[in-house]
Coordinates of C-alpha atoms in Angstrom, one line a residue:
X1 CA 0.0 0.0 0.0
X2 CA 3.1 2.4 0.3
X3 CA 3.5 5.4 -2.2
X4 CA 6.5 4.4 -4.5
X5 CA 9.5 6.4 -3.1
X6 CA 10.6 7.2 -6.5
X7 CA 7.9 9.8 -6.6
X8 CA 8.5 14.0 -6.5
X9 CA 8.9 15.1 -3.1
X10 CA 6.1 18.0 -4.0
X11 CA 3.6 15.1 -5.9
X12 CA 4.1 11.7 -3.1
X13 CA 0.7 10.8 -1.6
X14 CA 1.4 9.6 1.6
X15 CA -1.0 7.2 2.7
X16 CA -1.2 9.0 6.3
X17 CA -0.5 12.6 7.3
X18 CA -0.4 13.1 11.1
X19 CA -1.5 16.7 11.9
X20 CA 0.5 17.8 15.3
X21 CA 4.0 16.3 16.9
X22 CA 2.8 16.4 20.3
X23 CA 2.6 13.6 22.5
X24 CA -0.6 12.2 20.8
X25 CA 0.4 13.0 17.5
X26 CA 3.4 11.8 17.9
X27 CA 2.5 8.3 19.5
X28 CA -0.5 8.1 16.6
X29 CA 2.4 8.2 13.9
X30 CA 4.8 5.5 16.3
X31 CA 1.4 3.7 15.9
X32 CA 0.6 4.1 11.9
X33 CA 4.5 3.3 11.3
X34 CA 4.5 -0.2 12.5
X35 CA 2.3 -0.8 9.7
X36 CA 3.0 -1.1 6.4
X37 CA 2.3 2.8 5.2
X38 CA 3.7 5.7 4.2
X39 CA 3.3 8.2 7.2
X40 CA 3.7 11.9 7.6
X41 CA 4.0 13.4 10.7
X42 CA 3.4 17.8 10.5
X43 CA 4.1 19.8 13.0
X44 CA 3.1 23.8 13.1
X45 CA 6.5 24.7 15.3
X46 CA 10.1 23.7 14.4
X47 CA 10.3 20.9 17.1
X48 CA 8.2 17.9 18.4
X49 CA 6.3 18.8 21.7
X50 CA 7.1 22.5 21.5
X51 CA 3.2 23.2 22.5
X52 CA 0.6 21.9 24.9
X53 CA 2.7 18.3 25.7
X54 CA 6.1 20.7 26.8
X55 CA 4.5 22.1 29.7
X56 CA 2.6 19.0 31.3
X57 CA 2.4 18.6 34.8
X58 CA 4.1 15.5 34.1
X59 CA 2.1 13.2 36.1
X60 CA 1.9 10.0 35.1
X61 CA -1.9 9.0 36.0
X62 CA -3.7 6.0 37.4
X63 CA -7.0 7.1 36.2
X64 CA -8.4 7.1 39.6
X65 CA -10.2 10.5 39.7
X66 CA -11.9 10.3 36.0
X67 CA -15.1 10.1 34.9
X68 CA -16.2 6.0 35.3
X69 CA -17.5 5.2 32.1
X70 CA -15.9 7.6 29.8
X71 CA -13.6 6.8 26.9
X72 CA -11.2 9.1 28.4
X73 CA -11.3 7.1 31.8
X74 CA -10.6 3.9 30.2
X75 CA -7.6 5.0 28.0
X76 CA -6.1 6.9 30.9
X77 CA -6.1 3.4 32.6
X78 CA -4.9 1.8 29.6
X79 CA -2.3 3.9 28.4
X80 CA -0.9 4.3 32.8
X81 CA 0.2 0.9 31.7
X82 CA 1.4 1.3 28.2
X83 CA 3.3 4.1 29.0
X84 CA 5.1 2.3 31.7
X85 CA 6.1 -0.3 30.1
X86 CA 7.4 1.8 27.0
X87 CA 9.1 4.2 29.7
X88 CA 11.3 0.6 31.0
X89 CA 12.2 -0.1 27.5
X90 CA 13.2 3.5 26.6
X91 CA 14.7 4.8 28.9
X92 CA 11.8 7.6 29.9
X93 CA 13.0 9.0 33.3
X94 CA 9.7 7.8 35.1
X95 CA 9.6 7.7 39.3
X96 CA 7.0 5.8 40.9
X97 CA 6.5 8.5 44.0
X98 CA 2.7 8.1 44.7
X99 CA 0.7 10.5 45.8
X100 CA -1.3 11.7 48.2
X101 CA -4.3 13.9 48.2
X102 CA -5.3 16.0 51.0
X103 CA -8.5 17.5 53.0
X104 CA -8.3 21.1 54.3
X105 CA -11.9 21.6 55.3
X106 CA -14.8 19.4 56.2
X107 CA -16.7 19.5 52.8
X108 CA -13.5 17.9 50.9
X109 CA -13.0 15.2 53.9
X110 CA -16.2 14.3 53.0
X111 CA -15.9 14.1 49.8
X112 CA -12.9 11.4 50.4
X113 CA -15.0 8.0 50.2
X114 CA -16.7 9.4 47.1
X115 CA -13.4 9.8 45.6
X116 CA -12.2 6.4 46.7
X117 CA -15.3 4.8 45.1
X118 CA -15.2 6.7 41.8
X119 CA -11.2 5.3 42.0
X120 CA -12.7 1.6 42.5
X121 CA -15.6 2.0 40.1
X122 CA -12.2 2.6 37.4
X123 CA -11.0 -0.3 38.3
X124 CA -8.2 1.3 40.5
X125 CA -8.5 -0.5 43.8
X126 CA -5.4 0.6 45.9
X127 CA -6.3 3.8 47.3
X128 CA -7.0 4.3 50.6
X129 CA -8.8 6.6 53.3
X130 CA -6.7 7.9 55.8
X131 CA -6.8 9.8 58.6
X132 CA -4.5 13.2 60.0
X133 CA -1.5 11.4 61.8
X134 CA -1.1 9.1 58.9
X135 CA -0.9 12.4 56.3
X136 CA 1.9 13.7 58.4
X137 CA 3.9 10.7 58.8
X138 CA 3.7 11.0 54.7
X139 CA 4.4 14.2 54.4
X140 CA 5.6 15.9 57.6
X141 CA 6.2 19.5 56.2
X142 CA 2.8 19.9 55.4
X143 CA 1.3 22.9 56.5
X144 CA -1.1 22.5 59.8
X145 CA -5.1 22.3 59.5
X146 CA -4.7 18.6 57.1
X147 CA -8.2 16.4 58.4
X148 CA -7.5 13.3 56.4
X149 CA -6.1 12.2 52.7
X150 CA -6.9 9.9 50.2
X151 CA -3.6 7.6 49.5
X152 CA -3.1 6.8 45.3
X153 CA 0.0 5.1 45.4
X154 CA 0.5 4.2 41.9
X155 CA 0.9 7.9 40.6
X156 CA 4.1 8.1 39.5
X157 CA 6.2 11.3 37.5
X158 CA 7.5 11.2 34.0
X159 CA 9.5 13.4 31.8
X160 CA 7.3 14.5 29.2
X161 CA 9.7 16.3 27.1
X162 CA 11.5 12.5 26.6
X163 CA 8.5 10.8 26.3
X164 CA 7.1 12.7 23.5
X165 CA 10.6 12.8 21.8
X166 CA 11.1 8.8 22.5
X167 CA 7.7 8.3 20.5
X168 CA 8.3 11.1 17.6
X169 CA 12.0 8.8 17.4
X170 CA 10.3 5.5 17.0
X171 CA 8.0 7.0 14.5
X172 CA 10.8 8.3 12.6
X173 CA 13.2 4.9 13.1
X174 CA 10.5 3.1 11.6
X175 CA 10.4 5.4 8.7
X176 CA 7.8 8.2 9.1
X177 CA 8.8 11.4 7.5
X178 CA 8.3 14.6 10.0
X179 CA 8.1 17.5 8.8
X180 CA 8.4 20.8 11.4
X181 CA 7.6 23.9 10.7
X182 CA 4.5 23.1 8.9
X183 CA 1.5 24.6 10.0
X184 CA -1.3 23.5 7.6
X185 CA -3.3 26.5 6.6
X186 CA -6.1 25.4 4.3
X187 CA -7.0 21.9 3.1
X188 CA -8.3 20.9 0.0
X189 CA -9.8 17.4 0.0
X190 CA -9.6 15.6 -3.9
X191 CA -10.8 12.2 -5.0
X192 CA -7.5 10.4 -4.5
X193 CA -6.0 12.9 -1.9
X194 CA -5.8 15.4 0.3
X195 CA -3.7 18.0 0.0
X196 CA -2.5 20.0 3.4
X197 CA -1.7 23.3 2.4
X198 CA 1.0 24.4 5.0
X199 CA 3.4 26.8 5.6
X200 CA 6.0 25.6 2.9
X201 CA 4.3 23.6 0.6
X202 CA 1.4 21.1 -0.2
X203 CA 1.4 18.0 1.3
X204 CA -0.8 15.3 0.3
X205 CA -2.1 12.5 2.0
X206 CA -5.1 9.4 1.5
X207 CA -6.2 9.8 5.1
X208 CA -5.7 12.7 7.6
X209 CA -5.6 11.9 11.0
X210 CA -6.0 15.5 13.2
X211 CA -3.6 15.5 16.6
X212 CA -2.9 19.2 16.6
X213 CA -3.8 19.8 20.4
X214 CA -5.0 23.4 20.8
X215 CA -6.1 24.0 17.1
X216 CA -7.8 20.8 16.6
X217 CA -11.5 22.2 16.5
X218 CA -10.5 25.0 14.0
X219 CA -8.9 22.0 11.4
X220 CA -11.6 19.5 12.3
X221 CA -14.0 22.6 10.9
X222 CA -11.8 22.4 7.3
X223 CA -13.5 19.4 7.0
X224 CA -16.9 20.4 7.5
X225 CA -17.2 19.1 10.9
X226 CA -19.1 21.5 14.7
X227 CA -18.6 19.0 17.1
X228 CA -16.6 20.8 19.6
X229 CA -15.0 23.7 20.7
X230 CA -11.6 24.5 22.1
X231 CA -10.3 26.8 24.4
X232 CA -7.1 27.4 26.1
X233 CA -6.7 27.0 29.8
X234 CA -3.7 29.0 31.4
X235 CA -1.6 26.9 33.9
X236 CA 0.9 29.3 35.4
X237 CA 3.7 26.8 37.5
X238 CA 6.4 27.7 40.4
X239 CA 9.5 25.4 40.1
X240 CA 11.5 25.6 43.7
X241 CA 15.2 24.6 44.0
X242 CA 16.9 21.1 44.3
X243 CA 17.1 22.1 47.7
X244 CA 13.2 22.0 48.3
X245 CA 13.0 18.5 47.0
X246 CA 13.8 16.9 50.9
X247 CA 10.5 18.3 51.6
X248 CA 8.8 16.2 49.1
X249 CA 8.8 13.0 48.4
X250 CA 5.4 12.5 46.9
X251 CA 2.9 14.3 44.8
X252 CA 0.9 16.3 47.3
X253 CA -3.1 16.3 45.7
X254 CA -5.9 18.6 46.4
X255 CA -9.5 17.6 46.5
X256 CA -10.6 18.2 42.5
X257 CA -13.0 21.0 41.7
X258 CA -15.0 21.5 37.9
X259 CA -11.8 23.5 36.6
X260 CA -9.3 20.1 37.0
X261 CA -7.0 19.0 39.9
X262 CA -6.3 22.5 41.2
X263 CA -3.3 23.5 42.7
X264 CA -0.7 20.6 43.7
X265 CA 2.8 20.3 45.0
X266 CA 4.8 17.7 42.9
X267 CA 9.0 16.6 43.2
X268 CA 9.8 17.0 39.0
X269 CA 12.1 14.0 37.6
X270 CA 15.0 16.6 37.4
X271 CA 15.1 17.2 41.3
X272 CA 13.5 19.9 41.4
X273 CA 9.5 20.6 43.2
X274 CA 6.6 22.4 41.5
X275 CA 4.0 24.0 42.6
X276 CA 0.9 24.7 40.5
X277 CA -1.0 24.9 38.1
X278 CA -3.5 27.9 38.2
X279 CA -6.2 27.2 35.5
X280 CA -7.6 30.5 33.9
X281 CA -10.1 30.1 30.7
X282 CA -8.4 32.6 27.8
X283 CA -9.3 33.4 24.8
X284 CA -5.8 33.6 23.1
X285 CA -4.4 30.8 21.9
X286 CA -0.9 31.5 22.0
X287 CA -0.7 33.4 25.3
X288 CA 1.9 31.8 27.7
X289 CA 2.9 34.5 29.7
X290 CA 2.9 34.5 33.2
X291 CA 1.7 36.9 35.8
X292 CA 1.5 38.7 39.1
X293 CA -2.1 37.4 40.2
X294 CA -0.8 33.7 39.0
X295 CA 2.0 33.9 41.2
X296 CA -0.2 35.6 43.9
X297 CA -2.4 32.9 43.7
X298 CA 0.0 30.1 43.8
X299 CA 1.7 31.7 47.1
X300 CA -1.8 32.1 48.7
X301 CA -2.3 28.2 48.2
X302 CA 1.2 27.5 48.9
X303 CA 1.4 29.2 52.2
X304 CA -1.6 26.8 53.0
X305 CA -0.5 23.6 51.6
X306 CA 3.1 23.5 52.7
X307 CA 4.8 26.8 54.0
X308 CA 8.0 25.6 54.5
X309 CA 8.0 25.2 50.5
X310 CA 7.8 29.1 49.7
X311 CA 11.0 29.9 52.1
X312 CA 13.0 27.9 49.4
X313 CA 14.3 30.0 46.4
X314 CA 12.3 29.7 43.1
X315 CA 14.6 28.9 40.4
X316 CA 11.8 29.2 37.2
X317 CA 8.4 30.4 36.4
X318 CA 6.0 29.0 33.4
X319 CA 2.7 29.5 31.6
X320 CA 1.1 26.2 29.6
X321 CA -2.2 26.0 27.7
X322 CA -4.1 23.0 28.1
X323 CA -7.1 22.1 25.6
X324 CA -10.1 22.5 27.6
X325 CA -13.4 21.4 25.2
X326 CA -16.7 22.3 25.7
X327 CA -17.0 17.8 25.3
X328 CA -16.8 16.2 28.6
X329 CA -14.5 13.4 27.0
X330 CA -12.0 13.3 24.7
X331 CA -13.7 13.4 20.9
X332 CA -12.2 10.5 18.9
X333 CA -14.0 9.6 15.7
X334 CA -13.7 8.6 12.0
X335 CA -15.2 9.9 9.0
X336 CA -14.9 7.4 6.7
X337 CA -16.3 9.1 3.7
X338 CA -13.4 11.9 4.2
X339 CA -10.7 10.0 4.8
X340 CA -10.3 11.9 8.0
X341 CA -10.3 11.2 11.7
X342 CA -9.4 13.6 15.0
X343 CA -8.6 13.3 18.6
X344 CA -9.4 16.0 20.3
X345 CA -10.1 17.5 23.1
X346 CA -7.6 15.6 25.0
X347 CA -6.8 17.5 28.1
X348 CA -3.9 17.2 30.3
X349 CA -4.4 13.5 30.9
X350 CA -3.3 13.4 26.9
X351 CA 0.6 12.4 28.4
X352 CA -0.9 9.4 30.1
X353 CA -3.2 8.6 27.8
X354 CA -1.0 8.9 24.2
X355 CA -0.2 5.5 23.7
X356 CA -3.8 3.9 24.5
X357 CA -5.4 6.5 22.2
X358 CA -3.2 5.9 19.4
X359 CA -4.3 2.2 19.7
X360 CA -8.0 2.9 20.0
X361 CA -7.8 5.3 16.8
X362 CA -5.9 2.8 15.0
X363 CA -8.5 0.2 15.6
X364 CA -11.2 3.0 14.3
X365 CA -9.1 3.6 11.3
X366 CA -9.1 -0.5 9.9
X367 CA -12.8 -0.5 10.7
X368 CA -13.1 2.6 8.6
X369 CA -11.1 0.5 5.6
X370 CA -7.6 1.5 6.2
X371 CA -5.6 -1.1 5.2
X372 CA -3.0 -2.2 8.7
X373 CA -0.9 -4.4 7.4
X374 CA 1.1 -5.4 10.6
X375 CA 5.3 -5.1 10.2
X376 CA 7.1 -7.5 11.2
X377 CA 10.9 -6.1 10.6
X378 CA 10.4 -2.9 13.1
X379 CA 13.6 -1.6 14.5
X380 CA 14.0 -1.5 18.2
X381 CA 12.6 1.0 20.2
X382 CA 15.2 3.7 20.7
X383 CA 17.3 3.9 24.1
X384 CA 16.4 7.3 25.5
X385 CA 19.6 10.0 27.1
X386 CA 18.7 9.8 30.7
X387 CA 17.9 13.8 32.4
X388 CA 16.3 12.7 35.3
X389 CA 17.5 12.5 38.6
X390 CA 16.4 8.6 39.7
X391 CA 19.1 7.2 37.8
X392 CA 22.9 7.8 36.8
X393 CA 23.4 10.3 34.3
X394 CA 27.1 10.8 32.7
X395 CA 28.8 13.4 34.6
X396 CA 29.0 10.8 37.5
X397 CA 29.4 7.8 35.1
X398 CA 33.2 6.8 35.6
X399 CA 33.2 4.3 33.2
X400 CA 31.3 5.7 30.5
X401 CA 33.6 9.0 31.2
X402 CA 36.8 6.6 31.1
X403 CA 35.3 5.7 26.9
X404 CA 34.7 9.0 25.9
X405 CA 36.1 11.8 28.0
X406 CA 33.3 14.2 26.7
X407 CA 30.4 12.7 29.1
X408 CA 33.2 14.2 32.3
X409 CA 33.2 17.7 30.5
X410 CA 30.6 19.4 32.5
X411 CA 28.9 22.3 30.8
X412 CA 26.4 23.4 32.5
X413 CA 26.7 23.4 36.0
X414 CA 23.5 23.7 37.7
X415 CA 22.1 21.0 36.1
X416 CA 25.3 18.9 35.4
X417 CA 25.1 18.4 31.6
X418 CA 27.9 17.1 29.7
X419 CA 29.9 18.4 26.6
X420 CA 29.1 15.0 24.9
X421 CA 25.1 14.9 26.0
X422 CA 24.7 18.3 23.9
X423 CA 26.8 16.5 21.1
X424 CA 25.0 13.6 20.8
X425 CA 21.5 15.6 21.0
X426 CA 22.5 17.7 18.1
X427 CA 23.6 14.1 16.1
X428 CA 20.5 12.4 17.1
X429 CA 17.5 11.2 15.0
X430 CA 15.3 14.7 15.8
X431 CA 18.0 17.0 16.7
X432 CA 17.1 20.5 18.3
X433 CA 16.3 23.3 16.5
X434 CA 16.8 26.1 18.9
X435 CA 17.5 26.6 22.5
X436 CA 14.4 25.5 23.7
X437 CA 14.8 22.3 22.0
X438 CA 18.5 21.7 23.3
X439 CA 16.9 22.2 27.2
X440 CA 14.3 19.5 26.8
X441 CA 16.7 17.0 25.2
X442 CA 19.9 17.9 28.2
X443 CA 18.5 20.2 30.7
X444 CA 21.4 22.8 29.8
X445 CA 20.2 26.0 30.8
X446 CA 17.7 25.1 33.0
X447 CA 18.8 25.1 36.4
X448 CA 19.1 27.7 39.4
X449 CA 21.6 30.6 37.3
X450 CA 19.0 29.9 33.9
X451 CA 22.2 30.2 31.7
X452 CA 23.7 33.1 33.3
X453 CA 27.4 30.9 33.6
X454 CA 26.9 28.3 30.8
X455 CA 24.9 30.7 28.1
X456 CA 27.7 32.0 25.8
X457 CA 29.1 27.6 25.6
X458 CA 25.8 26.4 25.1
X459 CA 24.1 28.6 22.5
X460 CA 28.0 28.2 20.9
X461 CA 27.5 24.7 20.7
X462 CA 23.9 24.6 19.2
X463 CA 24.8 27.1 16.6
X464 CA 27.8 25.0 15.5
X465 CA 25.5 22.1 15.5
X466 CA 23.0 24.1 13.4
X467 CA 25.9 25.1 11.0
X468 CA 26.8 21.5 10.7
X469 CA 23.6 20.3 10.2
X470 CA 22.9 23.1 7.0
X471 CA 20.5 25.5 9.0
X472 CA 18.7 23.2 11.4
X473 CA 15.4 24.0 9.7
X474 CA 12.5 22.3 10.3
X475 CA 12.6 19.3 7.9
X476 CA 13.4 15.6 9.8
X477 CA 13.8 12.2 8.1
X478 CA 14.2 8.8 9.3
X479 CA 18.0 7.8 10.2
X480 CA 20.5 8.1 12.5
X481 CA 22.1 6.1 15.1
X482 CA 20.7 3.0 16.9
X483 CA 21.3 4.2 20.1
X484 CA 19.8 7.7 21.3
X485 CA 21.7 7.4 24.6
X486 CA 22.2 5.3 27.6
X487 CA 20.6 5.3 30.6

């Protein structure tokens, strides 16, 4: 079923184009590739991940608090354990921390057993009720006033940045061509094709399968469709020093309310502890800033959560837009006649979620007459650089240093990244485009001083790696090396 590679790179019919190389996108191409097919993967921005999936919460999820019954609920479960799995074989810094989730007041201790038995009714059955001594022998710096907690220990934190760049890899390993800095414009559906007008050329595809996140409704009305509506939701974030993270050890829940989880206090894979989200509806789609009533508000709930937290030095502030729908579940479907399918709507359980929602569109797709032709010569699933903190990373690698003296040239300081980690980002199969793109793959730049010491080596390096690599634009191919990186 594959388009004959012999045909002109502006007239090939792919038999698949992916529309957005976040985390679903991304594991929805991973997916398509295993097949036998000619996949596309299109991505507005000039790196994978660069919108809503960057600036996750990075919670891995047991599905506990969703809606029973929903489609969301049950790929949330399914794809906690599909994600785990792929996370051992990978290389995906993932901790399994737990969490707790606490009462303040006497309405939300009430609400505790209703919580538990929404958790059970999903098929989650380890959480458990407990009572004010127990929630400080968890979490002892707490602030004073805790009735009682909920106990979820299966929730566990994950680096999304490598998670959606492990997937985009695989995709790409087993021959999906990505394309970045592509944002489709118009679309013009044909007999045969569709072709994607984007923002350097046409691309044309058989099917169209619509991942792009925060601009999902406005594609999904390019092809004729009103069956829901996007809006961005504002999560402004605190991220404390390294020297906060003795103060927690677990992800630290509040009682949900209509506008999500609310405001929580998680440790971060790097080492660091977060403290956040806020959740404001907006009306710009692009709008990432952050502000003074954000942080206001995050103090004011800080204070009351855990005060010893806000007398440690905050080392970065961020905005993220999450896809909030006015659909109370994610909106997966097929049009057959179109050649055309979407999943939108997918709200910040999306990270836990991509790789069960990928399967469940995939099965829609074959019903629909896509032909999935299973392969059976797939390469290996790549081996991940490790940036968290759980496990050894090169600077402190003796043996790794001893074979290549690069992995003990420490560039950046704060965050102890190597001379060879930047190297072999910049030589891997999606290298960075920009700065951005280097600090999700290493961590350079990102710790305490924010580049104020390693700047000037770093950006050296990435520009010398952009030279190299003839402009670093936004094109990507399949190829590279085997190995991404060891753990």
């Amino acid at each position: 079923m594959s388009t004959p590679q012999t045909a002109p790179p502006d007239q090939r019919i792919a038999d698949v184009a992916v529309i957005g190389a976040g985390v679903v996108g991304s594991a929805i191409a991973r997916a398509l590739a295993g097949h036998r097919l000619d996949v596309v993967l299109l991505d507005a921005r000039c790196d994978v991940g660069d919108g809503t999936s960057k600036a996750n919460t990075a919670i891995l999820h047991t599905g506990f608090d969703a809606s029973p019954g929903t489609l969301e609920a049950r790929l949330v479960a399914e794809g906690y354990r599909l994600l785990k799995d792929y996370a051992d074989r990978t290389g995906i810094p993932c901790e399994p921390t737990g969490a707790l989730l606490v009462a303040w007041d006497g309405e939300q201790l009430a609400a505790l057993p209703g919580l538990k038995a929404k958790a059970e009714k999903n098929g989650y059955t380890e959480s458990e009720i407990v009572g004010p001594d127990e929630v400080y022998r968890q979490v002892p710096s707490l602030g004073p006033g805790a009735l009682g907690g909920l106990t979820v220990p299966g929730e566990s934190i994950i680096c999304t940045w490598t998670t959606t760049l492990a997937l985009a890899t695989d995709a790409v390993r087993r021959g999906a061509r990505l394309l970045r800095s592509h944002r489709v414009e118009s679309v013009t559906r044909g007999e045969d094709a569709t072709v994607l007008h984007t923002s350097r050329g046409d691309v044309r595809a058989r099917w169209v399968v619509n991942a792009a996140g925060l601009g999902g409704d406005v594609l999904d009305a390019q092809f004729g469709h009103d069956r829901f509506h996007l809006h961005p939701r504002r999560g402004e974030l605190l991220v404390y020093d390294k020297q906060a993270r003795p103060l927690v050890d677990r992800i630290v829940l509040p009682v949900p309310s209509k506008l999500g989880k609310g405001v929580l206090i998680s440790p971060t894979i790097y080492g660091n502890v977060m403290l956040g989200p806020t959740a404001e509806d907006m009306a710009d789609r692009a709008d990432t800033s952050t502000t003074e009533d954000g942080y206001a508000f995050l103090l004011e709930r800080g204070e009351r959560i855990m005060p010893r937290l806000l007398k440690e030095e905050v080392t970065a502030t961020y905005a993220g837009l999450r896809a909030a729908s006015d659909v109370s579940d994610y909106t997966i479907e097929v049009d057959a006649e179109r050649r055309y399918a979407v999943a939108g709507g997918i709200r910040s359980t999306g990270l836990t979620s991509s790789m069960a929602v990928a399967r469940h569109l995939l099965d829609l797709l074959g019903k629909a007459g896509l032909e999935l032709d299973e392969r059976t010569d797939l390469p290996d699933p790549p081996r991940m650089p490790n940036i968290g903190e759980a496990f050894p990373r090169p600077y402190a690698d003796a043996e790794r240093i001893a074979a290549d003296p690069e992995y003990g040239t420490i560039v950046c300081f704060c965050e102890r990244v190597t001379r060879g980690e930047i190297r072999d980002a910049l030589a891997s199969t999606i290298p960075p485009c920009d700065m951005d793109g280097l600090r999700r793959r290493t961590r350079a730049m990102n710790g305490r001083c924010q580049g104020f010491y390693c700047g000037a080596n770093v950006t050296g390096m990435l520009a010398d790696g952009l030279r190299a690599a003839g402009g670093g634009n936004g094109g990507g191919s399949a190829g590279a090396s085997d190995e991404e990186g060891e753990r």
